[in-house]
XYZ file of C-alpha atoms in Angstrom:
239
model
C 0.000 0.000 0.000
C 1.328 3.433 -0.958
C 2.214 5.541 2.063
C 0.112 8.679 2.386
C 2.174 11.814 1.794
C 2.224 14.211 4.728
C 1.841 17.882 3.839
C 4.370 20.429 5.076
C 1.775 22.253 7.148
C 0.876 18.935 8.866
C 4.552 18.370 9.666
C 4.717 21.843 11.217
C 1.582 21.147 13.283
C 3.012 17.814 14.496
C 6.336 19.463 15.379
C 4.627 22.103 17.534
C 2.212 19.631 19.194
C 5.063 17.223 20.029
C 7.068 20.063 21.580
C 4.054 21.099 23.665
C 3.442 17.512 24.819
C 7.114 17.127 25.802
C 6.911 20.431 27.752
C 9.547 22.028 25.546
C 6.894 24.662 24.881
C 4.881 25.486 28.009
C 1.580 27.397 28.441
C 1.955 31.030 27.321
C 5.391 30.388 25.756
C 5.928 32.242 22.491
C 6.481 29.965 19.496
C 9.083 30.421 16.750
C 8.163 33.139 14.270
C 6.677 32.442 10.846
C 10.063 33.295 9.320
C 11.904 30.875 11.636
C 9.445 28.029 10.944
C 9.572 28.788 7.227
C 13.357 28.413 7.277
C 13.269 25.317 9.505
C 10.833 23.452 7.237
C 12.027 24.963 3.953
C 8.566 26.157 2.986
C 6.632 29.361 2.347
C 5.241 31.562 5.112
C 1.781 30.867 3.670
C 2.265 27.180 4.560
C 3.453 28.090 8.061
C 0.475 30.411 8.502
C -1.907 27.595 7.532
C -0.397 25.332 10.197
C -0.574 28.038 12.877
C -4.141 28.953 11.938
C -5.145 25.278 12.210
C -3.562 24.977 15.656
C -5.246 28.199 16.799
C -8.600 26.926 15.519
C -8.135 23.727 17.554
C -7.362 25.760 20.678
C -3.796 24.445 20.977
C -2.226 27.882 20.478
C -3.450 31.467 20.381
C -2.214 34.342 18.230
C -1.782 38.031 19.052
C -1.439 40.333 16.100
C 1.964 42.014 16.029
C 3.313 39.815 18.833
C 3.225 36.246 17.575
C 1.834 32.806 18.444
C 1.663 31.421 21.979
C 0.888 28.064 23.623
C -2.664 27.974 24.930
C -3.291 27.822 28.663
C -6.263 25.510 28.166
C -6.025 21.789 28.841
C -9.352 20.922 27.214
C -9.680 19.416 23.758
C -12.028 21.123 21.306
C -14.478 18.974 19.357
C -14.321 20.009 15.718
C -17.526 21.489 14.254
C -16.645 19.774 10.976
C -18.225 16.402 10.192
C -15.394 14.013 10.984
C -14.852 10.909 13.069
C -13.779 10.982 16.705
C -10.555 9.215 15.673
C -9.760 11.870 13.052
C -10.591 14.623 15.527
C -8.198 13.212 18.136
C -5.362 12.572 15.676
C -5.689 16.140 14.407
C -5.083 17.296 17.986
C -2.049 15.070 18.409
C -3.850 12.531 20.603
C -4.030 8.744 20.298
C -7.680 7.633 19.960
C -8.850 4.223 21.129
C -12.092 2.649 22.293
C -13.454 -0.043 24.583
C -16.599 -1.710 23.217
C -18.552 -2.434 26.390
C -21.829 -3.609 24.840
C -22.622 -5.088 21.442
C -25.749 -7.085 20.660
C -28.702 -7.367 18.265
C -32.176 -6.396 19.450
C -35.500 -5.031 18.207
C -35.405 -1.283 17.745
C -38.608 -0.600 19.729
C -41.038 2.297 19.486
C -38.945 5.275 20.644
C -35.671 4.644 18.802
C -37.660 3.255 15.869
C -39.400 6.610 15.433
C -36.060 8.421 15.482
C -34.521 6.044 12.935
C -37.629 5.707 10.762
C -37.891 1.957 11.428
C -40.724 -0.360 12.437
C -40.498 -1.358 16.135
C -39.770 -5.006 15.254
C -36.824 -4.295 12.938
C -33.410 -5.472 14.114
C -30.622 -3.102 15.171
C -27.225 -3.314 16.810
C -27.104 -1.696 20.234
C -23.558 -0.574 21.012
C -21.862 1.129 23.943
C -18.318 2.448 23.596
C -16.034 4.299 25.989
C -13.686 6.457 23.949
C -10.260 7.698 24.983
C -7.734 10.352 23.987
C -4.380 8.930 25.107
C -5.293 7.681 28.606
C -8.241 10.009 29.260
C -11.847 8.705 28.973
C -13.604 11.644 27.338
C -16.644 10.281 25.516
C -19.276 7.642 26.268
C -21.290 6.629 23.240
C -24.536 4.717 22.747
C -25.046 3.748 19.095
C -27.976 2.250 17.192
C -27.342 0.821 13.693
C -29.647 -1.086 11.360
C -28.521 -4.739 11.052
C -29.811 -5.117 7.483
C -27.588 -2.260 6.257
C -24.491 -3.250 8.258
C -24.366 -7.082 8.276
C -20.566 -7.109 8.696
C -20.528 -4.920 11.815
C -18.297 -6.338 14.562
C -16.519 -5.470 17.799
C -13.240 -5.245 15.867
C -14.676 -2.555 13.557
C -16.086 -0.660 16.527
C -12.729 -0.640 18.314
C -11.633 1.571 15.431
C -13.654 4.177 13.520
C -17.172 3.791 12.114
C -16.424 6.557 9.616
C -13.407 4.635 8.318
C -15.601 1.532 8.091
C -18.125 3.560 6.070
C -15.491 4.773 3.624
C -14.061 1.282 3.186
C -17.550 -0.029 2.311
C -18.385 2.700 -0.176
C -20.720 4.656 2.118
C -20.427 8.425 1.764
C -21.442 10.225 4.963
C -23.103 13.520 4.153
C -24.812 15.219 7.100
C -25.347 14.900 10.839
C -28.193 16.444 12.851
C -27.389 17.096 16.505
C -29.455 17.987 19.533
C -27.355 19.247 22.460
C -28.549 19.038 26.070
C -26.685 19.886 29.305
C -27.158 17.060 31.827
C -25.624 15.773 35.025
C -23.536 12.696 34.372
C -25.549 9.494 35.029
C -23.808 7.552 37.807
C -22.687 4.624 35.644
C -21.249 7.003 33.005
C -19.633 9.260 35.630
C -17.876 6.213 37.049
C -16.522 5.235 33.626
C -15.325 8.801 32.978
C -13.864 9.112 36.486
C -15.880 12.216 37.299
C -18.531 13.110 39.884
C -22.180 12.367 39.071
C -22.767 16.015 40.021
C -20.561 17.147 37.158
C -22.513 18.851 34.345
C -21.715 17.332 30.956
C -23.146 17.558 27.448
C -25.386 14.961 25.849
C -25.473 15.008 22.043
C -28.243 13.147 20.250
C -26.781 12.666 16.821
C -28.401 11.198 13.684
C -26.238 10.771 10.587
C -27.212 10.289 6.942
C -25.409 9.203 3.792
C -25.398 11.193 0.535
C -28.055 8.837 -0.879
C -30.412 9.890 1.928
C -30.165 6.615 3.871
C -29.638 6.663 7.618
C -26.138 5.623 8.741
C -26.612 5.536 12.522
C -28.124 7.192 15.578
C -25.889 8.070 18.544
C -26.258 9.426 22.046
C -22.918 10.903 23.087
C -21.953 11.940 26.607
C -18.997 14.347 26.588
C -16.670 14.815 29.540
C -16.564 18.603 29.193
C -13.775 18.885 31.758
C -11.530 17.428 29.037
C -13.463 17.709 25.759
C -15.498 20.710 24.655
C -17.841 21.424 21.779
C -17.168 24.144 19.244
C -20.041 25.598 17.240
C -19.430 27.814 14.222
C -22.195 29.863 12.627
C -21.975 31.653 9.314
C -24.053 34.409 7.760
C -25.949 33.035 4.792
C -25.130 34.963 1.596
């Protein structure tokens, strides 16, 4: 298999993230200038600027006009507003994603979830629970409902990785995700898994995802440990 080429701006991002993780760059430290990074990586300042803008967008650094780029004081990860997998999101932030599949079985969808998914109550679905990690931190608990007829090859092994990667490998093109966001107190069993207090407010995201052909891909209920993982929302003016 041909190795995927890494862009210069991605190399610059990785270099900065690795130096932050090793404490070479500490919170509020000023980073090398655009000119210094341009010389170090033998690339244009436009490429350097793209890397720095990406890191600022992810909350890893912050920029002050006329002064430079600095390491962010924040320890929380920022969930990307773009439609991408958890694994991609974590890798983009220099973290190692991995999952524990705690529950995986086939059952009837039932009335409530059936209405959400547009299925008859007797139709078969997979019910899945995953605890998701960034490095060693449990930051997301996920309940997933997927139609068995559309995903006959679904397995624990697939779910230990990325559902989005599974979709791509099977020719499914994910198009859009509708999310409903609710602040809740962490249910006791989820708080225990995330190693937080049940009195800790967290975010619950009800998330239904469709393919480009209009078919439903899955329905998720996500519980985010907002002490470590936060949601970004971007709104644009329609033109």
